[in-house]
Coordinates of C-alpha atoms in Angstrom, one line a residue:
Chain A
X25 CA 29.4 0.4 9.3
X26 CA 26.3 2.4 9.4
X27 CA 24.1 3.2 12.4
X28 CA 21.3 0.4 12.5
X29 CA 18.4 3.4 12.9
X30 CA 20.6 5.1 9.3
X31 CA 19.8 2.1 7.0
X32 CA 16.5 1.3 9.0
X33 CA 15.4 5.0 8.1
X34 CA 16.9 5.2 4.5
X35 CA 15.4 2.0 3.1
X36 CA 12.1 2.6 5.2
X37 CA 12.3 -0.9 7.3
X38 CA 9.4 -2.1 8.5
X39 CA 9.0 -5.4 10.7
X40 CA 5.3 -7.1 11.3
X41 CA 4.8 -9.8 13.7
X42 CA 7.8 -11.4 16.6
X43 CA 8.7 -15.0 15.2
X44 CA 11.6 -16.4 15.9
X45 CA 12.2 -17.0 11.9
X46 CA 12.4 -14.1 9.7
X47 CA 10.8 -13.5 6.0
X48 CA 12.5 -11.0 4.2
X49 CA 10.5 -9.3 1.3
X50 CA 11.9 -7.8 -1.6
X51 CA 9.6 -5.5 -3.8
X52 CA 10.1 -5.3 -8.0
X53 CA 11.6 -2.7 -10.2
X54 CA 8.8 0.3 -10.1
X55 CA 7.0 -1.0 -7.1
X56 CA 7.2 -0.6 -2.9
X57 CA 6.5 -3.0 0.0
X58 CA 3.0 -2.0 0.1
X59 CA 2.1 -4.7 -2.5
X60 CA 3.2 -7.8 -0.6
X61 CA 0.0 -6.7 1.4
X62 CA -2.2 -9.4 -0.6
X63 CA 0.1 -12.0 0.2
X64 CA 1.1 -11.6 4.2
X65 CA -2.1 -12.2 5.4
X66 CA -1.5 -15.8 3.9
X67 CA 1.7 -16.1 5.1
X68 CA 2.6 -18.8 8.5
X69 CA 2.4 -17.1 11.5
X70 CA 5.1 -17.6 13.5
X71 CA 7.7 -16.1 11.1
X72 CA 8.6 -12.3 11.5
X73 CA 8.2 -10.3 8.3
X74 CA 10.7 -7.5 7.3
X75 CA 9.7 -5.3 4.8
X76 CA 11.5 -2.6 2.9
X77 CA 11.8 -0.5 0.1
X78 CA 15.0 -0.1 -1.9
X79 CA 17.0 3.3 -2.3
X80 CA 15.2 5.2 -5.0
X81 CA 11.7 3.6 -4.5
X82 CA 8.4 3.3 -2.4
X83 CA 8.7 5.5 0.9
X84 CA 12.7 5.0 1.2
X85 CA 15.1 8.0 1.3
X86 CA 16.2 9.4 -1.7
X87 CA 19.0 11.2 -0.3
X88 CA 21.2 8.8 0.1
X89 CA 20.2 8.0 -3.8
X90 CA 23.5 7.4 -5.8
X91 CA 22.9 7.0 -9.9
X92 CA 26.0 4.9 -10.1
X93 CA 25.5 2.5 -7.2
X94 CA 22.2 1.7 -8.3
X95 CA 22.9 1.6 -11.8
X96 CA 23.5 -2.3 -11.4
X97 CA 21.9 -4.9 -9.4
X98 CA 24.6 -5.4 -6.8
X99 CA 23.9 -1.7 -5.7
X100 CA 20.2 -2.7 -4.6
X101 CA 21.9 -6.1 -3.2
X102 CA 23.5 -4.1 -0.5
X103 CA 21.1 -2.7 0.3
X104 CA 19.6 -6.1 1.5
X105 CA 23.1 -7.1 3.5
X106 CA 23.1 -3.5 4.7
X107 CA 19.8 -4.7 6.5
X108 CA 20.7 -8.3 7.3
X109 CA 23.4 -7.2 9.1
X110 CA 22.4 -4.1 11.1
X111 CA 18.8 -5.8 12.0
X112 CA 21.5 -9.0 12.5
X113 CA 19.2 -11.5 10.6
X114 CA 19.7 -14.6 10.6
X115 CA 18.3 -17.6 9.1
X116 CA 16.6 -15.8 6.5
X117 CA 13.7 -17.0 4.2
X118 CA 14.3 -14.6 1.3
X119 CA 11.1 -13.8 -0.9
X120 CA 12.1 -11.9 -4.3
X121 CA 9.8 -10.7 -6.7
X122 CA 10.5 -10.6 -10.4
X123 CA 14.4 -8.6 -10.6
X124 CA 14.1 -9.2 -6.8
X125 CA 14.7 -12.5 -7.4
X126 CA 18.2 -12.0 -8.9
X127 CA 19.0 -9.8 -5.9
X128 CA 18.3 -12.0 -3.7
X129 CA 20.4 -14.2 -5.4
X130 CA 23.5 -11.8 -5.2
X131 CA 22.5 -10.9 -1.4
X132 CA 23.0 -14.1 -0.7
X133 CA 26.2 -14.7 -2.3
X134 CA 27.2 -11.6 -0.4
X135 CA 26.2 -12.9 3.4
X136 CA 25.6 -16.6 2.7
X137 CA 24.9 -17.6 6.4
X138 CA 22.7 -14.8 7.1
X139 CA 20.2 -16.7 4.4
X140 CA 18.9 -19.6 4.2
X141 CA 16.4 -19.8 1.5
X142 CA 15.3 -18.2 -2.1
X143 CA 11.8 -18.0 -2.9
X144 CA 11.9 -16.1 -6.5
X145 CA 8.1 -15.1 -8.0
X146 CA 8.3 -14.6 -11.2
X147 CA 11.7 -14.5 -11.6
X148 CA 14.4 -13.8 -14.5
X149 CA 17.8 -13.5 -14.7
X150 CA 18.2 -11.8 -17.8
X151 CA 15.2 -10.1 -20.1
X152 CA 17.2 -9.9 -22.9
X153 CA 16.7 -12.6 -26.2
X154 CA 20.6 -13.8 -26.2
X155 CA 21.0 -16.4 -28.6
X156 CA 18.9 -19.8 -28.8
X157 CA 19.3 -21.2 -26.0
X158 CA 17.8 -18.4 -23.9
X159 CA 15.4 -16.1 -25.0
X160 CA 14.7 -13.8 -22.2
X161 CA 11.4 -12.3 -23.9
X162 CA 12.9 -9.0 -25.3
X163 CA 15.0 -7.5 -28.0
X164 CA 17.6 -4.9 -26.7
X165 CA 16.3 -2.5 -29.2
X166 CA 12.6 -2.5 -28.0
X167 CA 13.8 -1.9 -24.2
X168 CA 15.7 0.8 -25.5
X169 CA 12.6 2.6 -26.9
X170 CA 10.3 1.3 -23.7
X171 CA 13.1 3.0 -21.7
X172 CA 13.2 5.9 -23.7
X173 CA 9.4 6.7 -23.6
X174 CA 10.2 6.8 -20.0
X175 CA 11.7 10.8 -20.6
X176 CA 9.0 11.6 -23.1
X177 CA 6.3 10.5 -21.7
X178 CA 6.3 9.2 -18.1
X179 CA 3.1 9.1 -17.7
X180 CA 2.0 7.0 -21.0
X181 CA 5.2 4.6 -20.1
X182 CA 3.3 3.7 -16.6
X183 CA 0.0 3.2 -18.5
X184 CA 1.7 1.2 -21.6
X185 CA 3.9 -0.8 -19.1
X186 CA 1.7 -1.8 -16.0
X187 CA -1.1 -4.0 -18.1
X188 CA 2.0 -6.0 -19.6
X189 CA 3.0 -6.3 -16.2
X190 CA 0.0 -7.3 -14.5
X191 CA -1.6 -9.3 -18.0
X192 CA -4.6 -7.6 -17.3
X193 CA -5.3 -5.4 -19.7
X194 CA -8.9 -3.7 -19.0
X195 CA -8.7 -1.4 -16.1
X196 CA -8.0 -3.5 -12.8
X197 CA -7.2 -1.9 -9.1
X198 CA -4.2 -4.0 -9.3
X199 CA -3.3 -2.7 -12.8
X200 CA -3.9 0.8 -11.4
X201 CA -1.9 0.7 -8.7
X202 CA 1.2 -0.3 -10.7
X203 CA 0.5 2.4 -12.9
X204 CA 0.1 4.7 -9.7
X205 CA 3.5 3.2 -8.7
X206 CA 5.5 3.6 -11.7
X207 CA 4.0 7.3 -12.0
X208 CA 4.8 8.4 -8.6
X209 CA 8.3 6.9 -8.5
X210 CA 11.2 9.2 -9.0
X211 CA 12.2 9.0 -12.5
X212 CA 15.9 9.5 -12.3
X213 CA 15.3 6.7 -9.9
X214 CA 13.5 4.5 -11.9
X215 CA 14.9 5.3 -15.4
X216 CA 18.4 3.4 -13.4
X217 CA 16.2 0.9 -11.6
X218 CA 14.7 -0.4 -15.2
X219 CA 18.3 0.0 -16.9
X220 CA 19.6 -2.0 -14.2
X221 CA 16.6 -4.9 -14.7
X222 CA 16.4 -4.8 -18.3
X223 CA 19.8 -4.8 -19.6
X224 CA 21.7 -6.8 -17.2
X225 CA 22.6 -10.5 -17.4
X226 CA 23.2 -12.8 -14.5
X227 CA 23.1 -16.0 -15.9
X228 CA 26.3 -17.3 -14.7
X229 CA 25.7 -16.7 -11.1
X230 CA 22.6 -19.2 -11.1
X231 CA 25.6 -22.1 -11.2
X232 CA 27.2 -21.1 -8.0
X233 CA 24.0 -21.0 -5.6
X234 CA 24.0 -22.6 -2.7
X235 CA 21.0 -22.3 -1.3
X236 CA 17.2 -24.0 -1.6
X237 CA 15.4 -22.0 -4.0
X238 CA 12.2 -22.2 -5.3
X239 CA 11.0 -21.0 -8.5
X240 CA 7.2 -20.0 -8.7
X241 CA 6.2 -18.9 -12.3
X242 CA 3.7 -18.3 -13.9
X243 CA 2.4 -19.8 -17.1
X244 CA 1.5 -16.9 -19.2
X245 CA 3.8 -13.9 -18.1
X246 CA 4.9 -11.1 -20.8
X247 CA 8.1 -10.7 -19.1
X248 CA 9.4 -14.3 -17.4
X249 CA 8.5 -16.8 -19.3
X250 CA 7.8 -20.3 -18.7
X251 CA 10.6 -20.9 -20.4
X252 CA 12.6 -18.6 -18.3
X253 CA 11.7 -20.7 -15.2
X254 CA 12.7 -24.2 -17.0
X255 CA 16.7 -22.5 -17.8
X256 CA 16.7 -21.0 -14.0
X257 CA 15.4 -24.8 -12.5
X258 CA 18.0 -26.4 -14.7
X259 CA 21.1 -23.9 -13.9
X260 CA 20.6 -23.4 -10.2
X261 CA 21.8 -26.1 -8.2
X262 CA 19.3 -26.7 -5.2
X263 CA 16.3 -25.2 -7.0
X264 CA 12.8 -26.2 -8.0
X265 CA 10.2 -24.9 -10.2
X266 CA 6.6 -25.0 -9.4
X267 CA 4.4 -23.8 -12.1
X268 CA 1.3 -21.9 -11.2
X269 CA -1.9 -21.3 -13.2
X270 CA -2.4 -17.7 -13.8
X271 CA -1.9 -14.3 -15.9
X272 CA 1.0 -11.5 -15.2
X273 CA 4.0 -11.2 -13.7
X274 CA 2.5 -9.9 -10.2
X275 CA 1.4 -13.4 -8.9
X276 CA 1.6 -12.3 -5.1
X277 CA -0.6 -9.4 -5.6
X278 CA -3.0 -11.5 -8.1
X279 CA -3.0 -15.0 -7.2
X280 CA -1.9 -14.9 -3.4
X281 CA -3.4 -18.1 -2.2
X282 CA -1.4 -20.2 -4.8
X283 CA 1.7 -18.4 -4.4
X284 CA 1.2 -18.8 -0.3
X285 CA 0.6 -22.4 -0.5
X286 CA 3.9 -23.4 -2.1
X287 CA 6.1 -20.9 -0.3
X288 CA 4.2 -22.9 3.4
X289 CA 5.0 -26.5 1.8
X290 CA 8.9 -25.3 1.0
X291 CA 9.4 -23.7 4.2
X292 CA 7.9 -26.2 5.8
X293 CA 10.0 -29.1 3.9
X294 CA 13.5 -26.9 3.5
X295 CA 13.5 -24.8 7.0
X296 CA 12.0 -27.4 9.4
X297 CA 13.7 -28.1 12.0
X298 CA 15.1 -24.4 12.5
Chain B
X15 CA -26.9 5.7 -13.8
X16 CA -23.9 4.6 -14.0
X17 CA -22.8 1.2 -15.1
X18 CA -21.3 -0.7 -12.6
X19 CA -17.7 -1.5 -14.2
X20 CA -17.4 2.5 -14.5
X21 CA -17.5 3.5 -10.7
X22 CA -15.6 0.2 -9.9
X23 CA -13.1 1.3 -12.1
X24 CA -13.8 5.3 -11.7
X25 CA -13.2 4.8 -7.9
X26 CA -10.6 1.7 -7.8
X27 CA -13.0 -0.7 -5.9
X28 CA -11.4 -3.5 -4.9
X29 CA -13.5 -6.1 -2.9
X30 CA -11.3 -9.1 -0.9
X31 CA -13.2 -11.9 0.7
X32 CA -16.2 -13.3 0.0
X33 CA -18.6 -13.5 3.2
X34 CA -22.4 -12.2 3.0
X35 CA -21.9 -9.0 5.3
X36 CA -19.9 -6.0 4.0
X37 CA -17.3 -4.3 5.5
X38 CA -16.8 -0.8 3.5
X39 CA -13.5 1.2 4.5
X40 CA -13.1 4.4 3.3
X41 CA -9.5 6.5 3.8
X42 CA -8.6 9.7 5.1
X43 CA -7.2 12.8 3.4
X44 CA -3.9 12.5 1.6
X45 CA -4.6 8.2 1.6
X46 CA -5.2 5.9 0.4
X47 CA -6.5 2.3 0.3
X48 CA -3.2 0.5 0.7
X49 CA -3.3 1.8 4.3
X50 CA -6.0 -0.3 5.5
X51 CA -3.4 -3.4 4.7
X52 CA -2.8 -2.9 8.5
X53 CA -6.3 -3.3 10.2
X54 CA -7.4 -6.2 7.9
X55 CA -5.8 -9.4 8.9
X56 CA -7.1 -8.6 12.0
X57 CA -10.6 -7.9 10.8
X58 CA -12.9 -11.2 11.0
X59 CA -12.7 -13.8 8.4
X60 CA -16.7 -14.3 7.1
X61 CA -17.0 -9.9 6.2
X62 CA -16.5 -9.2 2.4
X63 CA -14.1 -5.7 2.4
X64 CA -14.5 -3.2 0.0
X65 CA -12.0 -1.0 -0.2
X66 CA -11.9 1.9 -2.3
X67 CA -10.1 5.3 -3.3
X68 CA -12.0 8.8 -3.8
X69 CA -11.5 10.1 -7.3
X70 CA -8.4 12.5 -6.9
X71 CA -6.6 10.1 -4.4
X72 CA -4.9 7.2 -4.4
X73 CA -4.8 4.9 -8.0
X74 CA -8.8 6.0 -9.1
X75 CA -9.2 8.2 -11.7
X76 CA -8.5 11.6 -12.5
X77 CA -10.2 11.8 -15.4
X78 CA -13.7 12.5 -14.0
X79 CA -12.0 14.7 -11.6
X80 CA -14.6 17.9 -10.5
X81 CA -13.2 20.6 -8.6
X82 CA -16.6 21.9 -7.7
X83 CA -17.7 18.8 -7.0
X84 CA -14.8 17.7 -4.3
X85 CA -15.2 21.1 -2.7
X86 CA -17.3 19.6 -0.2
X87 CA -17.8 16.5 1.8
X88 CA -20.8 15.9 0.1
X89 CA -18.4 14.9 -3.4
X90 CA -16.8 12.4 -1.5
X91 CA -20.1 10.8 0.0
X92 CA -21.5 10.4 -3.5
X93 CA -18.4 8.1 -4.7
X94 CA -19.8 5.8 -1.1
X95 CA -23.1 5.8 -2.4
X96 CA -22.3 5.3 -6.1
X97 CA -20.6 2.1 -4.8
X98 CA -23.3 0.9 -2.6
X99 CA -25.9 1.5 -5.6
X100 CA -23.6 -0.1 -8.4
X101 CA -23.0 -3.2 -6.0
X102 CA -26.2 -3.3 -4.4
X103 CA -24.8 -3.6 -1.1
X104 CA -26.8 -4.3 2.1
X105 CA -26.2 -4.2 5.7
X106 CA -22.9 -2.3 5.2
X107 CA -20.4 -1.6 8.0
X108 CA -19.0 1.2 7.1
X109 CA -15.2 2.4 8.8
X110 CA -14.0 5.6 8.2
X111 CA -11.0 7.3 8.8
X112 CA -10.6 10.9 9.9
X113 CA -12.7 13.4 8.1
X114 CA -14.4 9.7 6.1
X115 CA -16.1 9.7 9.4
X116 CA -18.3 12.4 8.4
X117 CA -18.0 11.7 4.9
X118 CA -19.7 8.3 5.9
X119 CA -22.4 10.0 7.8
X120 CA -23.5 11.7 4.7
X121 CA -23.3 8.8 2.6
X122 CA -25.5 6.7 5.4
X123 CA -28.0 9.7 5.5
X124 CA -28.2 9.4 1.3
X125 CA -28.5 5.7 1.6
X126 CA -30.0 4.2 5.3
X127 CA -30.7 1.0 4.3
X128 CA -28.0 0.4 2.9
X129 CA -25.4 0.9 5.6
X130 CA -25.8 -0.2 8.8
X131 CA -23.3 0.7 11.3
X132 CA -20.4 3.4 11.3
X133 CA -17.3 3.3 13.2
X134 CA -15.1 6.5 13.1
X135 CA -11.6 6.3 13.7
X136 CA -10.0 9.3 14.9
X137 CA -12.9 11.5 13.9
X138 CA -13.8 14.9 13.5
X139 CA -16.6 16.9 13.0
X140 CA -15.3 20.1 12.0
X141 CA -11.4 20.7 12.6
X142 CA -12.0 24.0 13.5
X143 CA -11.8 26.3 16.8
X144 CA -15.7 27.8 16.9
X145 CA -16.3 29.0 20.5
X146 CA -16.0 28.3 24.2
X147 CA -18.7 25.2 23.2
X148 CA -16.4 23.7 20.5
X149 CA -12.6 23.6 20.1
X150 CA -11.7 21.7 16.7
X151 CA -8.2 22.4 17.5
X152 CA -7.4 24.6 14.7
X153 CA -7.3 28.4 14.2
X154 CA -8.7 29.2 10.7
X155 CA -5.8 31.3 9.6
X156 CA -3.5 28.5 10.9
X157 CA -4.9 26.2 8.3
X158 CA -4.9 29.0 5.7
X159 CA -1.2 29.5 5.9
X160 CA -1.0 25.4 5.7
X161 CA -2.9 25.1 3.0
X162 CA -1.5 27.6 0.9
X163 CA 2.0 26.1 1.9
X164 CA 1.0 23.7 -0.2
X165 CA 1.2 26.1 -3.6
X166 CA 4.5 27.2 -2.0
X167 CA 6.5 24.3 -0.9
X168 CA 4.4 20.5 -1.6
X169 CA 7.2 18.7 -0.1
X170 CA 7.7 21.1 2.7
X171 CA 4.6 20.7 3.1
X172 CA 3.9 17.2 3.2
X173 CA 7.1 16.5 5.2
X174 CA 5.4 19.1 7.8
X175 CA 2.0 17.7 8.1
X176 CA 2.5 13.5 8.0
X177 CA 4.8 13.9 11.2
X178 CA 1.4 15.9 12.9
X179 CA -0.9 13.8 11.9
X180 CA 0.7 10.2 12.9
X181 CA 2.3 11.5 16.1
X182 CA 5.9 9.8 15.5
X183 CA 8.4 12.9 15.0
X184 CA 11.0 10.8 14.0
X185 CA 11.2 9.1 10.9
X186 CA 9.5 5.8 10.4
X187 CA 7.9 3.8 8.1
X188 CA 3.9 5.0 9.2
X189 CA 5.1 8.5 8.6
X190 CA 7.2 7.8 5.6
X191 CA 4.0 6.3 4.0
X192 CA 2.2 9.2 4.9
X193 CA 4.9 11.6 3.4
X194 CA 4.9 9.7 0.5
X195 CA 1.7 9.6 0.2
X196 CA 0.5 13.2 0.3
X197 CA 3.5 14.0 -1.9
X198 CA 2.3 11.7 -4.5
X199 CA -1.6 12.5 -4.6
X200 CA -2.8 15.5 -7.4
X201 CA -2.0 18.9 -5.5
X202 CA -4.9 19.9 -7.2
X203 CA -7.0 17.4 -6.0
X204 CA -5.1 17.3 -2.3
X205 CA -5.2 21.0 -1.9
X206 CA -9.4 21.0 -2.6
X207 CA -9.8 17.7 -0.7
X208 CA -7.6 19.7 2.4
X209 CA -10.4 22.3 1.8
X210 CA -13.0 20.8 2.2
X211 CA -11.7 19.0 5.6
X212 CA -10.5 21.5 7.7
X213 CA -12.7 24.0 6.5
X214 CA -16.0 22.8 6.7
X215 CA -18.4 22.3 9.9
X216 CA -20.5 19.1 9.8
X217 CA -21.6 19.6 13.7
X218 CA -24.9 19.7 12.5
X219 CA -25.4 16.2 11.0
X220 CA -24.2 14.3 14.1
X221 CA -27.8 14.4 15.8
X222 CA -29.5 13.8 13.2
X223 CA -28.1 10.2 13.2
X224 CA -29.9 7.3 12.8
X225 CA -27.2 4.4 13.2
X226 CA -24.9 2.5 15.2
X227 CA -21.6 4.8 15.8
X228 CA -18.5 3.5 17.3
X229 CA -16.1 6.4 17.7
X230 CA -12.8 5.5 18.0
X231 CA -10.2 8.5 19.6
X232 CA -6.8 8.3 20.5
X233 CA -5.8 9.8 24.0
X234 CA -3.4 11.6 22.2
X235 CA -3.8 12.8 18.8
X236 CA -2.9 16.4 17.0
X237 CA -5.7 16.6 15.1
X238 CA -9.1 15.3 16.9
X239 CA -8.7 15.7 20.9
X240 CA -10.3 13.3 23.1
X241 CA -12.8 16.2 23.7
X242 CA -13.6 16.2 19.4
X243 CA -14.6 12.6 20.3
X244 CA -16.4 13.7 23.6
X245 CA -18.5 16.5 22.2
X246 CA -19.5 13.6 18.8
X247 CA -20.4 11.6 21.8
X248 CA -22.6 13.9 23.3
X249 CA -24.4 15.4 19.8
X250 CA -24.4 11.8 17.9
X251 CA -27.8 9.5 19.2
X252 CA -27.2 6.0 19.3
X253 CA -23.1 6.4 19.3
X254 CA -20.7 5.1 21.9
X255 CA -17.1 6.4 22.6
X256 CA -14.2 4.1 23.2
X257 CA -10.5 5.8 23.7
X258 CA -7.7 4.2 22.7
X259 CA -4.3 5.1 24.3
X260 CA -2.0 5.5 21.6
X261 CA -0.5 8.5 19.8
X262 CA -1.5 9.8 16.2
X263 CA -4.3 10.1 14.2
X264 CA -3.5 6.9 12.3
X265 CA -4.4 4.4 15.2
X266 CA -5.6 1.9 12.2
X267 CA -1.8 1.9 11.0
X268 CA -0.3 2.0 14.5
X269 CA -2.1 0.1 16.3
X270 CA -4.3 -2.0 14.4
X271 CA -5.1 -4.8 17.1
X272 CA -6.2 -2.0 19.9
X273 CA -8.6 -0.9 16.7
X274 CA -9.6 -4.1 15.5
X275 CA -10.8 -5.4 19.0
X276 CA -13.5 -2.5 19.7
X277 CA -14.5 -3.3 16.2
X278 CA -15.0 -6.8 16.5
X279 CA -17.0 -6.4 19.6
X280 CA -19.2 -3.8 18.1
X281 CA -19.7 -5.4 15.1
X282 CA -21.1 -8.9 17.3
X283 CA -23.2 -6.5 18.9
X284 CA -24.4 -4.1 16.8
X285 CA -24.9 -6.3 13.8
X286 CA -25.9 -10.0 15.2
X287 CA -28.9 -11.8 14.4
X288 CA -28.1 -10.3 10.2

């Protein structure tokens, strides 16, 4: 068991605020915890937000960085349960964007009475076109190259990559700062991080969740579609889909307000009581 | 003149709210605009906030990146008043941290009616020891041996300085960030923007004021003593002096309640009846 100040220090925790109900906020492949900055201010009051960065990205330590470890998605999972249980969290409202989602999903699994509830923005459990039934957006051979370009040229993979993540494709300060993001995190780091995103699939863990989640997509995202949403609502017991109008895959940084409003109405409906 | 869209995208401007008056916030050396994310839920609802990065820091562009030009505080002034122009702002309040305190007092000289109240936070004139009259704090060939660590040893460097300059030895998220943050920025653009900040003497400016100034010092801060904040007092018409107990040059990230009360009661003072 680690030292609570260790994993405190190594994933760069950082708690706002002194409600008695806790928000845990889990950043994206290539981003940090800065970016939930749109959303908190929109956020209920009364909760106590935890905020971190995993191993490998945003302000967190990369000594403790292990390739293997975090060259699948339970890797950055433990890193979650490594702060659930040294901060000893309980009742957790889990908030997971895009690959964060998945994570969450495996935290969970991992210390299922620590959470209580998934919020997933943007979420997909597997980017990968599998057969007909699920087409996750992306042939394996075109990650491949995406991932690829990442040794060649870092700096033209950030610039290609963060407009198809945001959907905005002129210059934009929240297109900027991705591609600031993506530039200025470690590549060994991220090269595993996307790996880990891009090529896994976790599919056939949606059945076993046992938790209230809520699915907030957005209908026109390069890299979860719509689509995507419908196959996670109908696989994952517990779990609803609300649809919000707007471009990109970075909904809490671009459309704050919306996303706030349904992650108040399902707290409100699925924590009450707490 | 520039269009519009070309400093909004050359200098990352992004503007949150929507009320009639203008608050403009303007970061530090080695910053950026993600660290206001502290300050402004606690800033009052009916402002619009622009927030912005200087060329050579934080997500705006390189690409129009003048070394002559960001040798001296006066660069960094004329990305504030490119933004006031292209926007047309009015009636600015304008906050600036650290060494954008006296970057703002250049812009507001370039631009009067366009800004119309400064509040410094953690300020200083000139960072320099000059005589018996004026201790900055510094000895010049102590910053020459920092800067040039900088060629040397950028990490070294960085994980030397943030610890200074939030006043938290141990490791912890505000200093983290900070880390991260110079370690990320251009070292071309970070060792000319260091330059021009604890190199330069800006003493003579402060009386020649012609605003509001709120100068807000920490009781405990490596970089601008209490008596940095006394002597602006003294030399700056029309300012007033408020000291906030609290450790670190970075009171808008560690203590942005103590910061955002003085503000909120200067700016119902200073800028009613607008």
């Amino acid at each position: 068991m680690f030292a609570p100040e260790h994993i405190i220090d190594r994933n760069n925790v950082y708690i706002m605020g002194s409600g008695n109900k806790v928000i845990m906020m889990a950043h994206g492949f290539g981003c940090n915890q800065t970016m939930w900055r749109f959303l908190i201010p929109e956020l209920p009051d009364d909760y106590k937000l935890v905020l971190f960065d995993y191993v490998g990205s945003g302000a967190a330590s990369m000594a403790e960085y292990s390739t293997s470890k975090y060259s699948s998605l339970e890797g950055y999972a433990q890193d979650i349960v490594d702060i659930c249980k040294v901060l000893d969290l309980q009742n957790v409202s889990f908030i997971g964007h895009s690959v964060s989602g998945t994570i969450g999903l495996l935290a969970a699994r991992a210390v299922p009475d620590r959470i209580n509830a998934l919020i997933m923005i943007c979420p997909s459990p597997c980017f990968l076109n599998i057969d007909q039934g699920y087409q996750g957006g992306f042939e394996k051979h075109d990650l491949s190259e995406l991932i690829e370009l990442m040794d060649k040229n870092y700096i033209g993979w950030a610039e290609y990559l963060a407009p198809l993540v945001t959907g905005i494709t002129e210059r934009h300060p929240v297109t900027n700062e991705l591609t600031e993001s993506f530039c200025t995190t470690n590549p060994i780091s991220a090269k595993n991080f996307a790996k880990a995103t891009f090529f896994s699939d976790h599919r056939t863990i949606l059945p076993e969740n046992t938790h209230p989640v809520l699915l907030l997509q957005s209908d026109n995202d390069a890299l979860a579609s719509l689509s995507v949403g419908q196959y996670m609502e109908k696989n994952t017991p517990n779990s609803e889909l609300q649809v919000i109008k707007g471009k990109g895959h970075c909904l809490h940084m671009t459309h704050p307000q919306d996303v706030a409003l349904h992650i108040k109405r399902f707290l409100e409906v699925k924590c009450a009581g707490e």
